[in-house]
Amino acid sequence: MFRRKDSSLPKDPEFPADLEGLGYCVNSEDQIRAIDNPDQEFHYFFSKNERYVEKQREAMNTCIRQNVMERLLSSSMTLIRLPLSTPALEPHVPILASANLPTASRIIICVGEAHQDLGIFAYRIVGAETVAAGSAINFVNAAHSSSPDPPAVILANIGQLIWHRRSKQPMTMQSWLALPRKTGVDPPMSLNSVKNRVPQNEDFQAHLKCVFEDVVGKMARKDAKIDVVGISSGAAEVVEYLQTHWKKWQGRTSGVAVVDSYAWNMGFKDENFRKFWEKVSAT
């Protein structure tokens, strides 16, 4: 029987989480383009080796996340860690909420796709169009400038529910699979159903319960009206949460809008929620 030592196996590739180091920049039109070719978008399939593609993509996504987060925080958004009052290095799931959440008379809760990072709608749109278009930047800015008494925006985060203990940060499954490995052909680390999860945010429904009951229920006005925006799988999850807890939220929920989702065709368990859905919801 033969075996190969780790030293003889290909190394796990590394790419810098730096736009310039990757050969790209954000131009004056908010587009990510190659430095040496201003018309070239991000080259995703630059290699036939899937691990190289995966690692370069994660490095680029890290740059995008940093850019989006900085811009959202400068747009009157604040970072909230769930469960509430959790220290930065303890297991938590971050969300973003408008600074005027405690005083706003209207709240917009946006629930994105289950595989996306906080504040990101679609990386493919970020790469093809602009950073603002593919993220929550345009959405938040439009909401904040919509009236003299703007609504507060809450960006939920059903994507980053995995806790990486070594780096002490939450992440998506995509980021988990891109974590460094012993060699370039080693399998990904296994997930521990307890140690790599966040209390009160173990799954989609638990996270949404935390957002509604702890953030809206404890940090916002008791009479503030709620509008919900759900995207793809996020729409299905938030609709499921609402119809399960409809008695608690029916007096405050004004409308639900779902984007690119099958939520409109779900079988509703609560008859009152079904009537509400038929009356004021939009797809």
Tab-separated table of C-alpha atoms in Angstrom:
chain	number	residue	atom	x	y	z
A	1	MET	CA	0.000	0.000	0.000
A	2	PHE	CA	1.307	3.424	-0.919
A	3	ARG	CA	0.499	6.846	0.427
A	4	ARG	CA	1.648	10.356	-0.380
A	5	LYS	CA	2.962	12.627	2.330
A	6	ASP	CA	1.291	16.018	2.744
A	7	SER	CA	4.539	17.680	1.679
A	8	SER	CA	4.210	16.076	-1.750
A	9	LEU	CA	0.621	17.211	-2.276
A	10	PRO	CA	-0.315	20.538	-3.889
A	11	LYS	CA	-0.574	23.436	-1.447
A	12	ASP	CA	-3.887	25.077	-0.775
A	13	PRO	CA	-3.912	28.230	-2.940
A	14	GLU	CA	-3.911	31.670	-1.337
A	15	PHE	CA	-5.163	34.981	-2.704
A	16	PRO	CA	-4.944	38.382	-1.024
A	17	ALA	CA	-8.207	39.907	0.199
A	18	ASP	CA	-7.165	43.140	-1.480
A	19	LEU	CA	-8.628	44.514	-4.681
A	20	GLU	CA	-5.361	45.889	-5.993
A	21	GLY	CA	-3.565	42.687	-5.056
A	22	LEU	CA	-6.151	40.755	-7.080
A	23	GLY	CA	-5.641	43.117	-10.007
A	24	TYR	CA	-8.939	45.004	-9.735
A	25	CYS	CA	-10.319	48.353	-8.619
A	26	VAL	CA	-13.656	50.122	-8.094
A	27	ASN	CA	-13.835	52.740	-10.849
A	28	SER	CA	-15.558	56.125	-10.835
A	29	GLU	CA	-18.828	54.483	-11.921
A	30	ASP	CA	-18.803	52.121	-8.918
A	31	GLN	CA	-17.908	49.141	-11.105
A	32	ILE	CA	-15.333	46.478	-10.271
A	33	ARG	CA	-12.985	46.269	-13.240
A	34	ALA	CA	-9.485	44.979	-13.986
A	35	ILE	CA	-6.714	47.522	-13.450
A	36	ASP	CA	-4.878	46.592	-16.668
A	37	ASN	CA	-8.113	46.368	-18.704
A	38	PRO	CA	-10.815	48.859	-17.603
A	39	ASP	CA	-13.497	47.039	-19.608
A	40	GLN	CA	-12.913	43.615	-18.048
A	41	GLU	CA	-15.235	42.387	-15.300
A	42	PHE	CA	-14.105	39.993	-12.589
A	43	HIS	CA	-12.677	36.885	-14.257
A	44	TYR	CA	-14.303	34.099	-12.286
A	45	PHE	CA	-13.251	31.018	-14.274
A	46	PHE	CA	-9.579	31.984	-14.523
A	47	SER	CA	-8.472	28.393	-13.810
A	48	LYS	CA	-9.723	24.872	-14.466
A	49	ASN	CA	-8.874	24.005	-10.872
A	50	GLU	CA	-12.065	24.449	-8.842
A	51	ARG	CA	-10.156	25.114	-5.616
A	52	TYR	CA	-8.293	28.026	-7.197
A	53	VAL	CA	-11.580	29.445	-8.473
A	54	GLU	CA	-13.202	29.025	-5.060
A	55	LYS	CA	-10.358	30.712	-3.186
A	56	GLN	CA	-10.049	33.655	-5.581
A	57	ARG	CA	-13.807	34.205	-5.452
A	58	GLU	CA	-13.760	34.302	-1.647
A	59	ALA	CA	-10.904	36.820	-1.677
A	60	MET	CA	-12.878	39.045	-4.051
A	61	ASN	CA	-16.068	38.635	-2.011
A	62	THR	CA	-14.189	39.636	1.129
A	63	CYS	CA	-13.161	42.871	-0.586
A	64	ILE	CA	-16.753	43.499	-1.672
A	65	ARG	CA	-18.091	42.820	1.832
A	66	GLN	CA	-15.651	45.309	3.330
A	67	ASN	CA	-16.574	47.975	0.759
A	68	VAL	CA	-20.316	47.480	1.257
A	69	MET	CA	-20.108	47.408	5.048
A	70	GLU	CA	-18.099	50.641	5.200
A	71	ARG	CA	-20.595	52.403	2.948
A	72	LEU	CA	-23.660	51.125	4.799
A	73	LEU	CA	-22.232	52.164	8.159
A	74	SER	CA	-21.614	55.626	6.725
A	75	SER	CA	-25.267	55.733	5.577
A	76	SER	CA	-26.732	55.933	9.086
A	77	MET	CA	-26.778	52.164	9.567
A	78	THR	CA	-25.559	50.586	12.802
A	79	LEU	CA	-24.268	47.080	13.495
A	80	ILE	CA	-26.245	44.961	15.964
A	81	ARG	CA	-24.993	41.604	17.201
A	82	LEU	CA	-27.485	38.853	17.928
A	83	PRO	CA	-28.180	37.719	20.565
A	84	LEU	CA	-28.354	41.281	21.848
A	85	SER	CA	-25.391	42.551	23.900
A	86	THR	CA	-23.074	39.792	22.661
A	87	PRO	CA	-19.370	40.857	22.719
A	88	ALA	CA	-17.634	41.103	19.338
A	89	LEU	CA	-15.498	37.961	19.844
A	90	GLU	CA	-18.272	35.747	21.144
A	91	PRO	CA	-20.584	33.717	18.846
A	92	HIS	CA	-23.019	36.135	17.211
A	93	VAL	CA	-24.839	36.941	13.979
A	94	PRO	CA	-24.562	40.564	12.812
A	95	ILE	CA	-27.428	42.543	11.331
A	96	LEU	CA	-27.687	46.181	10.297
A	97	ALA	CA	-30.345	48.646	11.406
A	98	SER	CA	-30.962	52.336	10.793
A	99	ALA	CA	-29.841	54.698	13.525
A	100	ASN	CA	-33.416	56.027	13.774
A	101	LEU	CA	-34.854	52.598	14.654
A	102	PRO	CA	-35.909	53.648	18.187
A	103	THR	CA	-37.954	56.616	16.894
A	104	ALA	CA	-39.129	55.603	13.403
A	105	SER	CA	-42.870	55.250	12.839
A	106	ARG	CA	-42.262	52.716	10.051
A	107	ILE	CA	-39.796	49.852	9.756
A	108	ILE	CA	-38.711	47.985	6.628
A	109	ILE	CA	-37.296	44.532	7.335
A	110	CYS	CA	-35.310	43.101	4.430
A	111	VAL	CA	-34.496	39.392	4.378
A	112	GLY	CA	-32.043	38.368	1.674
A	113	GLU	CA	-31.125	34.993	0.235
A	114	ALA	CA	-29.983	32.199	2.516
A	115	HIS	CA	-26.549	31.914	0.888
A	116	GLN	CA	-25.678	35.613	0.746
A	117	ASP	CA	-23.595	37.726	3.115
A	118	LEU	CA	-24.972	40.595	5.171
A	119	GLY	CA	-25.828	43.562	2.954
A	120	ILE	CA	-25.262	41.634	-0.294
A	121	PHE	CA	-28.161	40.973	-2.648
A	122	ALA	CA	-26.191	39.222	-5.405
A	123	TYR	CA	-22.448	39.128	-6.064
A	124	ARG	CA	-23.156	38.507	-9.737
A	125	ILE	CA	-24.893	41.901	-9.961
A	126	VAL	CA	-22.051	43.556	-8.058
A	127	GLY	CA	-19.631	42.192	-10.646
A	128	ALA	CA	-21.723	42.853	-13.743
A	129	GLU	CA	-23.266	46.201	-12.795
A	130	THR	CA	-22.234	48.220	-9.725
A	131	VAL	CA	-21.411	47.591	-6.091
A	132	ALA	CA	-24.398	49.672	-4.992
A	133	ALA	CA	-26.818	47.873	-7.334
A	134	GLY	CA	-25.829	44.389	-6.208
A	135	SER	CA	-25.922	45.234	-2.527
A	136	ALA	CA	-28.257	46.956	-0.078
A	137	ILE	CA	-26.594	50.358	-0.609
A	138	ASN	CA	-29.114	51.699	-3.150
A	139	PHE	CA	-31.993	50.145	-1.218
A	140	VAL	CA	-30.977	51.762	2.075
A	141	ASN	CA	-30.224	55.147	0.527
A	142	ALA	CA	-33.605	55.183	-1.226
A	143	ALA	CA	-35.430	54.332	1.998
A	144	HIS	CA	-33.559	56.946	4.022
A	145	SER	CA	-34.307	59.676	1.494
A	146	SER	CA	-37.927	58.703	0.807
A	147	SER	CA	-39.572	61.269	3.095
A	148	PRO	CA	-38.908	63.867	5.804
A	149	ASP	CA	-39.777	61.107	8.294
A	150	PRO	CA	-37.838	58.204	6.755
A	151	PRO	CA	-38.468	54.599	7.714
A	152	ALA	CA	-35.903	52.599	9.613
A	153	VAL	CA	-34.353	49.710	7.698
A	154	ILE	CA	-33.346	46.393	9.223
A	155	LEU	CA	-31.150	44.075	7.147
A	156	ALA	CA	-31.598	40.560	8.497
A	157	ASN	CA	-28.858	37.990	7.971
A	158	ILE	CA	-30.002	34.420	7.387
A	159	GLY	CA	-26.827	33.706	5.411
A	160	GLN	CA	-24.070	34.061	8.015
A	161	LEU	CA	-25.323	31.599	10.618
A	162	ILE	CA	-22.089	29.568	10.865
A	163	TRP	CA	-19.601	30.536	13.582
A	164	HIS	CA	-15.905	29.970	12.833
A	165	ARG	CA	-14.205	29.641	16.204
A	166	ARG	CA	-10.622	30.231	15.074
A	167	SER	CA	-11.273	33.551	13.332
A	168	LYS	CA	-14.144	34.361	15.722
A	169	GLN	CA	-16.502	35.482	13.001
A	170	PRO	CA	-19.804	34.406	11.446
A	171	MET	CA	-19.896	33.286	7.836
A	172	THR	CA	-21.875	31.653	5.057
A	173	MET	CA	-21.407	28.078	3.935
A	174	GLN	CA	-19.587	29.400	0.859
A	175	SER	CA	-17.037	31.172	3.057
A	176	TRP	CA	-16.736	28.088	5.264
A	177	LEU	CA	-15.833	25.941	2.257
A	178	ALA	CA	-13.172	28.486	1.262
A	179	LEU	CA	-11.375	28.349	4.628
A	180	PRO	CA	-7.702	27.282	4.467
A	181	ARG	CA	-7.037	23.545	4.283
A	182	LYS	CA	-3.991	21.449	5.045
A	183	THR	CA	-3.401	20.822	1.340
A	184	GLY	CA	-5.101	21.759	-1.883
A	185	VAL	CA	-6.822	18.370	-2.083
A	186	ASP	CA	-7.994	18.000	1.530
A	187	PRO	CA	-11.741	17.959	2.233
A	188	PRO	CA	-13.372	20.930	4.007
A	189	MET	CA	-13.641	21.032	7.783
A	190	SER	CA	-16.694	19.348	9.218
A	191	LEU	CA	-19.359	21.468	10.870
A	192	ASN	CA	-20.223	20.915	14.522
A	193	SER	CA	-23.951	21.380	15.034
A	194	VAL	CA	-23.341	23.019	18.420
A	195	LYS	CA	-19.889	24.607	18.444
A	196	ASN	CA	-20.268	26.200	15.016
A	197	ARG	CA	-23.710	27.636	15.672
A	198	VAL	CA	-24.873	30.822	17.379
A	199	PRO	CA	-27.315	30.710	20.304
A	200	GLN	CA	-30.851	31.797	19.382
A	201	ASN	CA	-29.764	31.870	15.722
A	202	GLU	CA	-29.252	28.183	15.033
A	203	ASP	CA	-31.361	28.248	11.861
A	204	PHE	CA	-33.360	30.613	9.641
A	205	GLN	CA	-36.491	30.657	11.767
A	206	ALA	CA	-34.576	31.137	15.011
A	207	HIS	CA	-32.729	34.103	13.505
A	208	LEU	CA	-35.924	35.733	12.259
A	209	LYS	CA	-37.510	35.248	15.667
A	210	CYS	CA	-34.511	37.025	17.179
A	211	VAL	CA	-34.835	39.896	14.673
A	212	PHE	CA	-38.570	40.379	15.205
A	213	GLU	CA	-38.867	39.739	18.922
A	214	ASP	CA	-35.564	41.126	20.228
A	215	VAL	CA	-34.717	43.893	17.755
A	216	VAL	CA	-38.162	45.114	16.681
A	217	GLY	CA	-39.863	44.083	19.912
A	218	LYS	CA	-37.323	45.661	22.261
A	219	MET	CA	-35.557	48.416	20.302
A	220	ALA	CA	-38.332	50.001	18.197
A	221	ARG	CA	-41.500	51.940	18.978
A	222	LYS	CA	-44.378	49.725	20.009
A	223	ASP	CA	-46.644	51.462	17.472
A	224	ALA	CA	-44.202	51.374	14.556
A	225	LYS	CA	-45.671	49.765	11.433
A	226	ILE	CA	-43.715	47.043	9.684
A	227	ASP	CA	-43.176	46.377	5.987
A	228	VAL	CA	-41.332	43.222	4.975
A	229	VAL	CA	-39.222	42.626	1.867
A	230	GLY	CA	-38.099	39.074	1.164
A	231	ILE	CA	-35.744	37.928	-1.585
A	232	SER	CA	-35.878	34.390	-2.982
A	233	SER	CA	-35.372	31.858	-0.171
A	234	GLY	CA	-35.415	34.721	2.329
A	235	ALA	CA	-38.961	35.530	1.237
A	236	ALA	CA	-40.135	31.988	1.895
A	237	GLU	CA	-38.521	31.998	5.338
A	238	VAL	CA	-39.944	35.327	6.474
A	239	VAL	CA	-43.419	34.442	5.182
A	240	GLU	CA	-43.222	31.178	7.122
A	241	TYR	CA	-42.222	33.096	10.257
A	242	LEU	CA	-45.035	35.630	9.882
A	243	GLN	CA	-47.807	33.123	9.325
A	244	THR	CA	-46.583	31.042	12.280
A	245	HIS	CA	-46.556	34.099	14.574
A	246	TRP	CA	-49.322	36.083	12.901
A	247	LYS	CA	-51.326	36.753	16.060
A	248	LYS	CA	-48.339	38.632	17.452
A	249	TRP	CA	-47.543	40.717	14.348
A	250	GLN	CA	-50.781	41.157	12.394
A	251	GLY	CA	-51.607	44.461	14.069
A	252	ARG	CA	-48.278	45.987	13.068
A	253	THR	CA	-47.562	44.512	9.632
A	254	SER	CA	-48.605	46.783	6.756
A	255	GLY	CA	-47.360	44.814	3.768
A	256	VAL	CA	-45.110	42.074	2.424
A	257	ALA	CA	-43.211	42.190	-0.863
A	258	VAL	CA	-41.440	39.106	-2.183
A	259	VAL	CA	-38.870	39.091	-4.979
A	260	ASP	CA	-37.913	36.082	-7.119
A	261	SER	CA	-39.642	33.668	-4.781
A	262	TYR	CA	-42.157	30.859	-4.592
A	263	ALA	CA	-43.566	32.287	-1.340
A	264	TRP	CA	-46.708	33.502	-3.105
A	265	ASN	CA	-47.671	29.874	-3.775
A	266	MET	CA	-47.167	28.543	-0.254
A	267	GLY	CA	-49.984	26.841	1.584
A	268	PHE	CA	-50.901	29.139	4.450
A	269	LYS	CA	-51.703	27.598	7.815
A	270	ASP	CA	-53.268	30.733	9.286
A	271	GLU	CA	-56.540	31.822	7.659
A	272	ASN	CA	-56.144	35.433	8.813
A	273	PHE	CA	-52.685	35.586	7.307
A	274	ARG	CA	-54.019	34.216	4.021
A	275	LYS	CA	-56.604	37.005	3.885
A	276	PHE	CA	-53.914	39.584	4.652
A	277	TRP	CA	-51.704	38.109	1.929
A	278	GLU	CA	-54.436	38.335	-0.671
A	279	LYS	CA	-55.196	41.927	0.271
A	280	VAL	CA	-51.884	43.726	0.656
A	281	SER	CA	-48.969	41.531	-0.379
A	282	ALA	CA	-47.052	41.954	-3.620
A	283	THR	CA	-44.831	39.708	-5.717
